[in-house]
C-alpha cells in the first residue's frame, strides 16, 4: 500500500483542516478503503471508512472529523475508532466510539500519510511548527484472530475533541503510551495501554545516570524498536504497525532513513526534541 506526502492550505476556498480531511478521504478511497460517509454539509465535517484487513474479509471501522472555534483560533481533526457503523448515528455516537483530537490549522498544513489494509497513520506539521500524529486501525496482535479478532487502536494527541490549539504545550503523542489520548480495543473493551520502550529506563530513560539511559545510533546506523502495547503487568497485546521507536540522539524531525529497502520518516512529539521524543513512521509502498 502507498503513502503520500504533501501540504494543504486554504487556497481553494476551504480552510486547511477541511482540505486535510479531503486528502485522507481521497487517499483512502483510492487504496481499497470503503468510504461509508463523507459529509461536507456539516460545519464539523465527517469521514467514516471501512477497511477489509489483510484477509480481505474483515470490517475495520475508523474515521476522522473536523472541529474548530474561530474565536479560540483552533482548527482540528478528531480521530475515531469504532466497533461498527450505524448510518443514522453521528460520528461521535457510532458503536463503541473511541475519539482522540489532533490539532491542525486553518493555514498551511504539511502532511505525511500512510495506510495499509488495516490501519491509517498520519503526521502533520502545523503552525510554529509543531508535529501532530494519529493512528487508527488495527495493531499487529500477539494472538490468533480467533483469540483476539479486533485489536483496534485509536491514537491521537488529545483526550476526545478537546478545545486545544496546536500551540498548547502540554499535549503529547499517543505513541508514548499510558495516556488518555490512546485507546486499545481488547476482548474486554477499550483500555489505555502502556507502550514499550517508553517506561523502560534502560532503553528510553529521560536522563543519563546509573539507572536511566537511552539508545543512540551505532556508527550512524539507527536501530528501530517495535512499539509494543502492554498493561505494565502481565499482559502484552501486540505492536503498532509501521510505527517504531527511534532515538533522537544526533537525529532530527523529518529525517529519512532506509532499512532493508523500506523508507522511514522521523517524527517528533509536538515541540519536544529530547532523545526519547521521536518515532519512525514507515512510508508504505
Protein backbone atom coordinates (compact mmCIF):
# COMPACT_ATOMS: atom_id res chain seq x y z
CA UNK A 1 0.00 0.00 0.00
CA UNK A 2 1.28 3.52 -0.78
CA UNK A 3 2.00 6.70 1.08
CA UNK A 4 1.51 10.36 0.21
CA UNK A 5 3.45 13.45 1.26
CA UNK A 6 2.28 16.99 0.57
CA UNK A 7 0.55 20.01 2.02
CA UNK A 8 -2.85 21.63 2.16
CA UNK A 9 -3.82 25.25 2.71
CA UNK A 10 -6.88 27.43 2.24
CA UNK A 11 -6.11 28.43 -1.33
CA UNK A 12 -9.12 26.64 -2.85
CA UNK A 13 -11.71 28.42 -0.71
CA UNK A 14 -11.73 25.83 2.07
CA UNK A 15 -9.92 26.00 5.40
CA UNK A 16 -6.85 23.81 5.55
CA UNK A 17 -8.26 21.31 8.06
CA UNK A 18 -11.22 20.73 5.71
CA UNK A 19 -8.76 20.10 2.89
CA UNK A 20 -6.79 17.71 5.12
CA UNK A 21 -9.95 15.67 5.68
CA UNK A 22 -10.48 15.54 1.93
CA UNK A 23 -6.91 14.33 1.37
CA UNK A 24 -7.48 11.47 3.83
CA UNK A 25 -10.76 10.61 2.13
CA UNK A 26 -9.35 10.64 -1.40
CA UNK A 27 -6.21 8.71 -0.48
CA UNK A 28 -8.09 6.04 1.46
CA UNK A 29 -10.74 5.63 -1.25
CA UNK A 30 -8.03 5.21 -3.89
CA UNK A 31 -6.37 2.45 -1.85
CA UNK A 32 -9.03 -0.12 -1.03
CA UNK A 33 -10.75 1.59 1.92
CA UNK A 34 -14.53 1.93 1.59
CA UNK A 35 -15.98 5.38 2.25
CA UNK A 36 -19.10 4.85 4.35
CA UNK A 37 -19.66 8.54 4.99
CA UNK A 38 -18.15 11.80 3.76
CA UNK A 39 -20.45 14.60 4.85
CA UNK A 40 -19.24 18.09 3.93
CA UNK A 41 -22.59 19.78 4.60
CA UNK A 42 -21.89 19.97 8.33
CA UNK A 43 -19.69 22.58 9.98
CA UNK A 44 -17.90 19.65 11.64
CA UNK A 45 -17.38 17.52 8.56
CA UNK A 46 -17.41 13.74 8.96
CA UNK A 47 -15.46 10.91 7.30
CA UNK A 48 -16.06 7.26 8.20
CA UNK A 49 -14.17 4.45 6.49
CA UNK A 50 -14.15 0.67 6.45
CA UNK A 51 -11.04 -1.42 5.87
CA UNK A 52 -11.00 -5.09 4.98
CA UNK A 53 -7.64 -6.02 6.51
CA UNK A 54 -5.04 -8.35 5.04
CA UNK A 55 -7.56 -11.17 4.75
CA UNK A 56 -9.83 -9.04 2.57
CA UNK A 57 -12.84 -10.10 4.63
CA UNK A 58 -12.55 -8.01 7.79
CA UNK A 59 -14.59 -4.98 8.87
CA UNK A 60 -12.38 -2.30 10.41
CA UNK A 61 -14.23 0.93 11.18
CA UNK A 62 -12.29 4.18 11.58
CA UNK A 63 -12.76 7.83 10.72
CA UNK A 64 -11.89 11.48 11.12
CA UNK A 65 -13.98 14.59 11.56
CA UNK A 66 -13.20 18.28 11.84
CA UNK A 67 -13.95 20.69 14.68
CA UNK A 68 -12.93 24.29 15.19
CA UNK A 69 -13.58 27.54 17.02
CA UNK A 70 -12.79 30.79 15.26
CA UNK A 71 -12.64 32.86 18.47
CA UNK A 72 -10.26 30.40 20.17
CA UNK A 73 -8.25 30.01 16.93
CA UNK A 74 -8.13 26.23 16.78
CA UNK A 75 -8.90 24.12 13.71
CA UNK A 76 -8.56 20.43 14.49
CA UNK A 77 -9.32 16.90 13.44
CA UNK A 78 -10.57 14.16 15.72
CA UNK A 79 -9.62 10.55 15.01
CA UNK A 80 -12.11 7.79 15.73
CA UNK A 81 -12.20 4.03 16.04
CA UNK A 82 -15.50 2.13 16.10
CA UNK A 83 -16.84 -1.38 16.55
CA UNK A 84 -19.45 -0.96 13.84
CA UNK A 85 -21.27 1.55 11.68
CA UNK A 86 -24.83 2.88 12.02
CA UNK A 87 -25.83 5.26 9.19
CA UNK A 88 -28.31 7.11 11.40
CA UNK A 89 -25.78 7.92 14.13
CA UNK A 90 -23.47 10.92 14.07
CA UNK A 91 -19.70 10.45 14.20
CA UNK A 92 -19.30 10.65 17.97
CA UNK A 93 -22.09 8.12 18.59
CA UNK A 94 -21.02 5.32 16.30
CA UNK A 95 -20.91 1.92 18.04
CA UNK A 96 -18.12 1.65 20.61
CA UNK A 97 -16.61 5.01 19.61
CA UNK A 98 -13.15 5.97 20.89
CA UNK A 99 -12.08 9.52 19.96
CA UNK A 100 -8.85 11.50 20.12
CA UNK A 101 -8.28 15.03 18.86
CA UNK A 102 -5.40 16.00 16.57
CA UNK A 103 -4.53 19.73 16.45
CA UNK A 104 -4.43 21.06 12.91
CA UNK A 105 -4.65 24.53 11.34
CA UNK A 106 -6.68 26.79 9.07
CA UNK A 107 -3.47 27.74 7.25
CA UNK A 108 -0.84 25.55 5.59
CA UNK A 109 -0.50 22.00 6.92
CA UNK A 110 2.27 19.70 5.70
CA UNK A 111 1.39 16.02 5.96
CA UNK A 112 2.84 12.52 5.77
CA UNK A 113 0.05 9.96 5.34
CA UNK A 114 0.41 6.19 5.09
CA UNK A 115 -2.01 3.31 5.10
CA UNK A 116 -2.24 -0.45 4.91
CA UNK A 117 -5.38 -2.56 4.52
CA UNK A 118 -5.87 -2.41 8.29
CA UNK A 119 -4.64 0.96 9.57
CA UNK A 120 -4.11 4.63 8.69
CA UNK A 121 -1.24 6.66 10.17
CA UNK A 122 -0.77 10.42 9.86
CA UNK A 123 1.79 13.06 10.77
CA UNK A 124 1.08 16.78 10.30
CA UNK A 125 3.37 19.79 10.61
CA UNK A 126 1.41 22.85 11.67
CA UNK A 127 1.98 26.35 12.92
CA UNK A 128 5.26 27.30 14.53
CA UNK A 129 5.93 24.41 13.56
CA UNK A 130 4.87 21.52 15.78
CA UNK A 131 4.19 17.93 14.80
CA UNK A 132 0.90 16.13 15.44
CA UNK A 133 0.23 12.41 14.93
CA UNK A 134 -2.63 9.95 14.63
CA UNK A 135 -3.08 6.18 14.23
CA UNK A 136 -6.42 4.47 13.61
CA UNK A 137 -6.99 0.83 12.79
CA UNK A 138 -5.61 -2.50 13.88
CA UNK A 139 -2.33 -3.20 15.58
CA UNK A 140 -0.42 -6.44 14.90
CA UNK A 141 -1.69 -8.71 17.70
CA UNK A 142 0.29 -11.35 19.54
CA UNK A 143 -2.60 -13.79 19.19
CA UNK A 144 -4.57 -15.69 16.57
CA UNK A 145 -7.63 -13.99 15.04
CA UNK A 146 -9.85 -16.49 16.83
CA UNK A 147 -8.35 -15.37 20.15
CA UNK A 148 -8.20 -11.63 19.51
CA UNK A 149 -10.31 -10.71 16.46
CA UNK A 150 -10.47 -6.91 16.73
CA UNK A 151 -7.24 -5.35 18.10
CA UNK A 152 -8.28 -1.81 17.20
CA UNK A 153 -6.21 1.25 18.14
CA UNK A 154 -7.30 4.88 18.23
CA UNK A 155 -4.40 7.21 18.95
CA UNK A 156 -4.16 10.96 18.64
CA UNK A 157 -2.89 13.91 20.64
CA UNK A 158 -5.86 14.97 22.80
CA UNK A 159 -8.43 13.37 25.05
CA UNK A 160 -11.55 13.44 22.91
CA UNK A 161 -12.33 16.54 20.88
CA UNK A 162 -10.59 18.87 23.31
CA UNK A 163 -10.69 22.63 22.69
CA UNK A 164 -6.92 22.79 22.26
CA UNK A 165 -4.81 24.83 19.83
CA UNK A 166 -1.63 23.39 18.32
CA UNK A 167 0.44 25.92 20.33
CA UNK A 168 -0.65 24.45 23.68
CA UNK A 169 2.44 23.00 25.37
CA UNK A 170 1.03 20.13 27.45
CA UNK A 171 -0.45 17.75 24.87
CA UNK A 172 1.70 14.84 23.76
CA UNK A 173 1.69 11.92 21.35
CA UNK A 174 -0.28 8.72 21.77
CA UNK A 175 2.80 6.61 20.96
CA UNK A 176 4.39 7.15 24.40
CA UNK A 177 1.53 5.19 25.91
CA UNK A 178 -0.35 5.24 29.22
CA UNK A 179 -2.20 8.32 28.04
CA UNK A 180 -5.91 9.04 27.74
CA UNK A 181 -5.43 10.03 24.08
CA UNK A 182 -4.68 6.40 23.14
CA UNK A 183 -7.12 3.52 23.35
CA UNK A 184 -6.73 -0.17 22.51
CA UNK A 185 -9.73 -2.40 21.97
CA UNK A 186 -9.33 -5.67 23.86
CA UNK A 187 -11.82 -8.50 24.17
CA UNK A 188 -12.99 -6.80 27.38
CA UNK A 189 -13.49 -3.38 25.78
CA UNK A 190 -11.34 -0.25 25.44
CA UNK A 191 -8.29 0.17 27.66
CA UNK A 192 -5.41 2.63 27.96
CA UNK A 193 -2.20 0.74 27.13
CA UNK A 194 1.40 1.39 28.02
CA UNK A 195 3.85 1.48 25.13
CA UNK A 196 7.26 -0.19 25.18
CA UNK A 197 10.03 1.01 25.12
CA UNK A 198 8.82 4.20 26.80
CA UNK A 199 8.75 3.44 30.50
CA UNK A 200 11.87 1.27 30.30
CA UNK A 201 14.59 3.42 31.85
CA UNK A 202 17.35 1.22 30.45
CA UNK A 203 16.26 1.96 26.88
CA UNK A 204 14.26 5.20 26.89
CA UNK A 205 15.12 6.93 30.14
CA UNK A 206 14.63 10.68 30.36
CA UNK A 207 18.07 11.30 31.84
CA UNK A 208 21.52 9.75 31.67
CA UNK A 209 22.51 8.30 35.05
CA UNK A 210 23.41 4.98 36.61
CA UNK A 211 19.80 3.81 36.22
CA UNK A 212 18.45 5.88 33.31
CA UNK A 213 19.89 5.57 29.84
CA UNK A 214 18.74 5.86 26.25
CA UNK A 215 19.74 4.39 22.95
CA UNK A 216 21.84 6.14 20.34
CA UNK A 217 22.97 5.27 16.86
CA UNK A 218 25.72 2.72 16.26
CA UNK A 219 28.20 4.12 13.78
CA UNK A 220 25.50 6.17 12.13
CA UNK A 221 23.07 3.23 11.98
CA UNK A 222 19.76 3.85 13.77
CA UNK A 223 18.06 0.77 15.19
CA UNK A 224 14.27 0.74 15.31
CA UNK A 225 12.32 -0.88 18.12
CA UNK A 226 8.72 -2.06 17.77
CA UNK A 227 6.20 -0.13 19.87
CA UNK A 228 4.54 -2.85 21.91
CA UNK A 229 1.24 -2.38 23.72
CA UNK A 230 1.03 -3.79 27.25
CA UNK A 231 -0.52 -3.16 30.67
CA UNK A 232 2.76 -2.80 32.61
CA UNK A 233 1.89 -6.03 34.37
CA UNK A 234 1.25 -9.48 32.92
CA UNK A 235 -0.28 -8.77 29.51
CA UNK A 236 1.14 -7.72 26.15
CA UNK A 237 -1.28 -7.39 23.24
CA UNK A 238 0.71 -6.54 20.14
CA UNK A 239 2.68 -3.91 18.28
CA UNK A 240 1.81 -0.85 16.24
CA UNK A 241 2.13 -1.43 12.50
CA UNK A 242 4.77 0.66 10.75
CA UNK A 243 5.47 2.85 13.80
CA UNK A 244 8.76 2.35 15.66
CA UNK A 245 10.75 3.90 18.47
CA UNK A 246 13.87 5.71 17.28
CA UNK A 247 16.38 7.62 19.33
CA UNK A 248 16.63 11.38 18.96
CA UNK A 249 20.39 11.24 19.57
CA UNK A 250 22.04 13.23 16.74
CA UNK A 251 18.72 12.99 14.93
CA UNK A 252 16.08 15.46 13.75
CA UNK A 253 12.45 15.55 12.71
CA UNK A 254 11.72 14.87 9.03
CA UNK A 255 14.96 12.94 8.57
CA UNK A 256 14.53 9.89 6.39
CA UNK A 257 16.26 6.55 6.60
CA UNK A 258 16.19 3.36 4.57
CA UNK A 259 16.31 -0.03 6.29
CA UNK A 260 16.08 -3.25 4.28
CA UNK A 261 14.71 -1.29 1.36
CA UNK A 262 11.97 0.40 3.39
CA UNK A 263 11.83 4.17 3.88
CA UNK A 264 11.02 5.78 7.22
CA UNK A 265 10.49 9.39 8.24
CA UNK A 266 11.42 10.66 11.70
CA UNK A 267 8.59 12.25 13.69
CA UNK A 268 8.84 14.31 16.87
CA UNK A 269 6.36 14.73 19.70
CA UNK A 270 4.80 18.18 19.13
CA UNK A 271 7.58 20.66 20.05
CA UNK A 272 9.75 18.29 22.10
CA UNK A 273 13.29 17.45 20.98
CA UNK A 274 14.66 15.21 23.74
CA UNK A 275 16.33 11.90 22.94
CA UNK A 276 13.12 9.98 23.69
CA UNK A 277 10.67 12.26 21.88
CA UNK A 278 10.79 10.64 18.43
CA UNK A 279 9.39 7.77 16.45
CA UNK A 280 9.92 6.49 12.91
CA UNK A 281 6.93 6.15 10.56
CA UNK A 282 7.23 3.67 7.69
CA UNK A 283 6.34 5.13 4.33
CA UNK A 284 4.37 2.20 2.96
CA UNK A 285 4.90 1.39 -0.70
